[in-house]
Tab-separated table of C-alpha atoms in Angstrom:
chain	number	residue	atom	x	y	z
A	1029	GLY	CA	0.000	0.000	0.000
A	1030	ALA	CA	0.823	3.615	0.470
A	1031	GLY	CA	3.057	2.856	3.466
A	1032	MET	CA	5.285	0.731	1.253
A	1033	VAL	CA	5.768	3.567	-1.240
A	1034	LEU	CA	6.669	6.004	1.554
A	1035	GLY	CA	9.173	3.523	2.968
A	1036	GLU	CA	10.861	3.136	-0.427
A	1037	ALA	CA	11.003	6.901	-0.899
A	1038	ALA	CA	12.604	7.375	2.529
A	1039	ALA	CA	15.166	4.639	1.811
A	1040	ALA	CA	16.148	6.299	-1.456
A	1041	ALA	CA	16.494	9.787	0.054
A	1042	ILE	CA	19.664	11.549	-0.986
A	1043	PHE	CA	21.493	13.988	1.267
A	1044	THR	CA	23.515	16.666	-0.481
A	1045	LYS	CA	25.937	19.195	0.972
A	1046	THR	CA	28.279	21.660	-0.703
A	1047	MET	CA	31.727	23.046	0.043
A	1048	SER	CA	33.375	25.904	-1.859
A	1049	LEU	CA	36.795	25.548	-3.448
A	1050	ALA	CA	39.172	27.838	-5.330
A	1051	ALA	CA	39.083	26.946	-9.028
A	1052	ASP	CA	42.863	26.441	-9.195
A	1053	MET	CA	42.681	23.662	-6.582
A	1054	ARG	CA	40.294	21.471	-8.584
A	1055	GLY	CA	42.875	19.195	-10.187
A	1056	ARG	CA	44.755	18.565	-6.952
A	1057	MET	CA	41.502	17.884	-5.079
A	1058	ILE	CA	40.428	15.359	-7.723
A	1059	GLY	CA	43.850	13.708	-7.951
A	1060	ARG	CA	45.511	12.059	-10.925
A	1061	GLY	CA	42.895	10.061	-12.812
A	1062	GLY	CA	40.336	10.904	-10.114
A	1063	SER	CA	42.313	8.983	-7.474
A	1064	GLU	CA	41.692	11.309	-4.519
A	1065	VAL	CA	37.960	11.761	-5.157
A	1066	GLY	CA	37.671	8.026	-5.872
A	1067	LYS	CA	39.087	7.215	-2.416
A	1068	VAL	CA	36.538	9.506	-0.735
A	1069	GLU	CA	33.646	8.098	-2.774
A	1070	ALA	CA	34.669	4.494	-2.015
A	1071	ALA	CA	35.369	5.082	1.686
A	1072	HIS	CA	32.094	6.869	2.408
A	1073	GLY	CA	29.719	5.520	-0.264
A	1074	VAL	CA	29.020	8.982	-1.656
A	1075	SER	CA	29.137	10.777	-4.983
A	1076	VAL	CA	31.409	13.825	-5.359
A	1077	ASP	CA	30.800	16.342	-8.135
A	1078	PHE	CA	32.384	19.667	-9.021
A	1079	GLY	CA	30.262	22.561	-10.280
A	1080	LYS	CA	30.609	26.261	-10.877
A	1081	GLY	CA	30.029	28.132	-7.628
A	1082	THR	CA	29.498	31.788	-6.862
A	1083	ASP	CA	33.147	32.191	-5.859
A	1084	GLY	CA	35.165	29.543	-7.744
A	1085	LEU	CA	33.899	25.976	-7.566
A	1086	ASP	CA	31.360	24.094	-5.515
A	1087	VAL	CA	32.189	20.573	-4.386
A	1088	VAL	CA	28.850	18.763	-4.128
A	1089	VAL	CA	28.742	15.599	-2.016
A	1090	SER	CA	25.658	13.360	-2.224
A	1091	GLY	CA	24.906	10.180	-0.319
A	1092	GLU	CA	22.206	8.037	1.208
A	1093	THR	CA	22.920	9.140	4.790
A	1094	GLU	CA	23.714	12.538	6.214
A	1095	GLU	CA	26.487	10.961	8.291
A	1096	ALA	CA	28.238	9.586	5.168
A	1097	VAL	CA	27.985	12.986	3.461
A	1098	ASP	CA	29.340	14.768	6.570
A	1099	GLN	CA	32.258	12.329	6.900
A	1100	ALA	CA	33.121	12.685	3.191
A	1101	LEU	CA	32.957	16.477	3.463
A	1102	ALA	CA	35.245	16.372	6.507
A	1103	THR	CA	37.749	14.274	4.531
A	1104	LEU	CA	37.589	16.685	1.571
A	1105	ALA	CA	37.887	19.709	3.879
A	1106	ALA	CA	41.016	18.187	5.453
A	1107	ARG	CA	42.526	17.662	1.984
A	1108	LYS	CA	41.640	21.257	1.029
A	1109	GLU	CA	43.344	22.522	4.210
A	1110	LEU	CA	46.448	20.434	3.493
A	1111	LEU	CA	46.677	21.819	-0.059
A	1112	GLN	CA	46.208	25.370	1.221
A	1113	SER	CA	48.953	24.943	3.823
A	1114	GLU	CA	51.281	23.517	1.121
A	1115	ASP	CA	50.501	26.564	-1.032
A	1116	ALA	CA	51.148	28.895	1.903
A	1117	GLY	CA	54.497	27.180	2.481
A	1118	LYS	CA	55.457	27.717	-1.153
A	1119	ILE	CA	54.521	31.381	-0.985
A	1120	VAL	CA	56.385	32.095	2.262
A	1121	GLN	CA	59.693	30.567	1.101
A	1122	PRO	CA	61.913	32.970	-0.795
A	1123	SER	CA	62.695	31.439	-4.128
A	1124	VAL	CA	65.416	31.624	-6.696
A	1125	VAL	CA	64.338	30.910	-10.238
A	1126	VAL	CA	66.626	29.899	-13.085
A	1127	SER	CA	65.399	29.391	-16.620
A	1128	THR	CA	67.360	27.548	-19.300
A	1129	ILE	CA	66.627	26.838	-22.945
A	1130	LEU	CA	67.117	23.244	-24.043
A	1131	VAL	CA	67.811	22.441	-27.677
A	1132	GLY	CA	66.814	19.322	-29.604
A	1133	ARG	CA	67.721	16.103	-27.812
A	1134	GLN	CA	68.837	17.960	-24.662
A	1135	ARG	CA	65.217	18.128	-23.574
A	1136	ALA	CA	64.636	14.371	-23.869
A	1137	MET	CA	67.941	13.618	-22.114
A	1138	PHE	CA	67.137	16.058	-19.314
A	1139	ILE	CA	63.668	14.573	-18.753
A	1140	GLY	CA	64.846	10.973	-18.847
A	1141	LYS	CA	62.674	7.917	-19.430
A	1142	ALA	CA	59.180	8.635	-18.030
A	1143	GLY	CA	60.553	11.703	-16.225
A	1144	ALA	CA	63.023	9.666	-14.147
A	1145	ALA	CA	65.950	12.081	-14.554
A	1146	ILE	CA	63.934	15.129	-13.454
A	1147	GLN	CA	62.370	13.250	-10.542
A	1148	ALA	CA	65.814	12.120	-9.354
A	1149	LEU	CA	67.159	15.693	-9.570
A	1150	GLU	CA	64.180	17.044	-7.619
A	1151	ALA	CA	64.601	14.353	-4.963
A	1152	GLN	CA	68.356	14.941	-4.620
A	1153	THR	CA	68.241	18.728	-4.547
A	1154	GLY	CA	64.800	19.664	-3.212
A	1155	ALA	CA	64.409	22.024	-6.177
A	1156	ARG	CA	61.208	22.213	-8.217
A	1157	ILE	CA	61.865	21.633	-11.923
A	1158	ALA	CA	59.170	22.583	-14.419
A	1159	LEU	CA	59.237	22.086	-18.173
A	1160	ARG	CA	58.153	24.963	-20.361
A	1161	ASP	CA	57.822	25.270	-24.135
A	1162	ALA	CA	61.443	26.104	-24.883
A	1163	GLY	CA	63.206	24.819	-21.798
A	1164	ILE	CA	63.127	24.364	-18.058
A	1165	VAL	CA	62.510	26.463	-14.983
A	1166	ILE	CA	64.221	25.520	-11.722
A	1167	THR	CA	62.839	26.986	-8.497
A	1168	ALA	CA	64.261	26.530	-5.004
A	1169	ALA	CA	64.542	28.306	-1.675
A	1170	ASP	CA	68.184	29.302	-2.205
A	1171	ALA	CA	70.682	29.802	-4.994
A	1172	GLU	CA	72.967	26.910	-3.927
A	1173	VAL	CA	70.118	24.425	-4.373
A	1174	VAL	CA	69.379	25.835	-7.830
A	1175	LYS	CA	73.074	25.566	-8.812
A	1176	SER	CA	73.228	21.977	-7.605
A	1177	ALA	CA	70.174	21.139	-9.706
């Protein structure tokens, strides 16, 4: 009867909550290939979507229970805070930037197979090495680190 229909409707209820996020954080929140969002969705049994918000992006979390949605939001909020503190750390450190143009095969040799050479240099020196159209940009907290890279 009617009671059965109400029971089914209550069981299928979806709880939705939203958190705002700076647009430039979207990729890092989602993770490579959706890995970070996938972990949250799997752990809490929720769905996480990203939509245009009034001030950047809205992260919309939907689930069958309010508790699951709240727990997922708490996990996402903690990740957001971690990313923000990493960004703050990058901003506070003074940095030395060196840019070099690489010609022809130099670029491939510098990168190494699957990026191995760059990753090893970053690990050894603590410098951040970014590839640009014509070359590389090395950023670090002090000039000695940049020279060593």
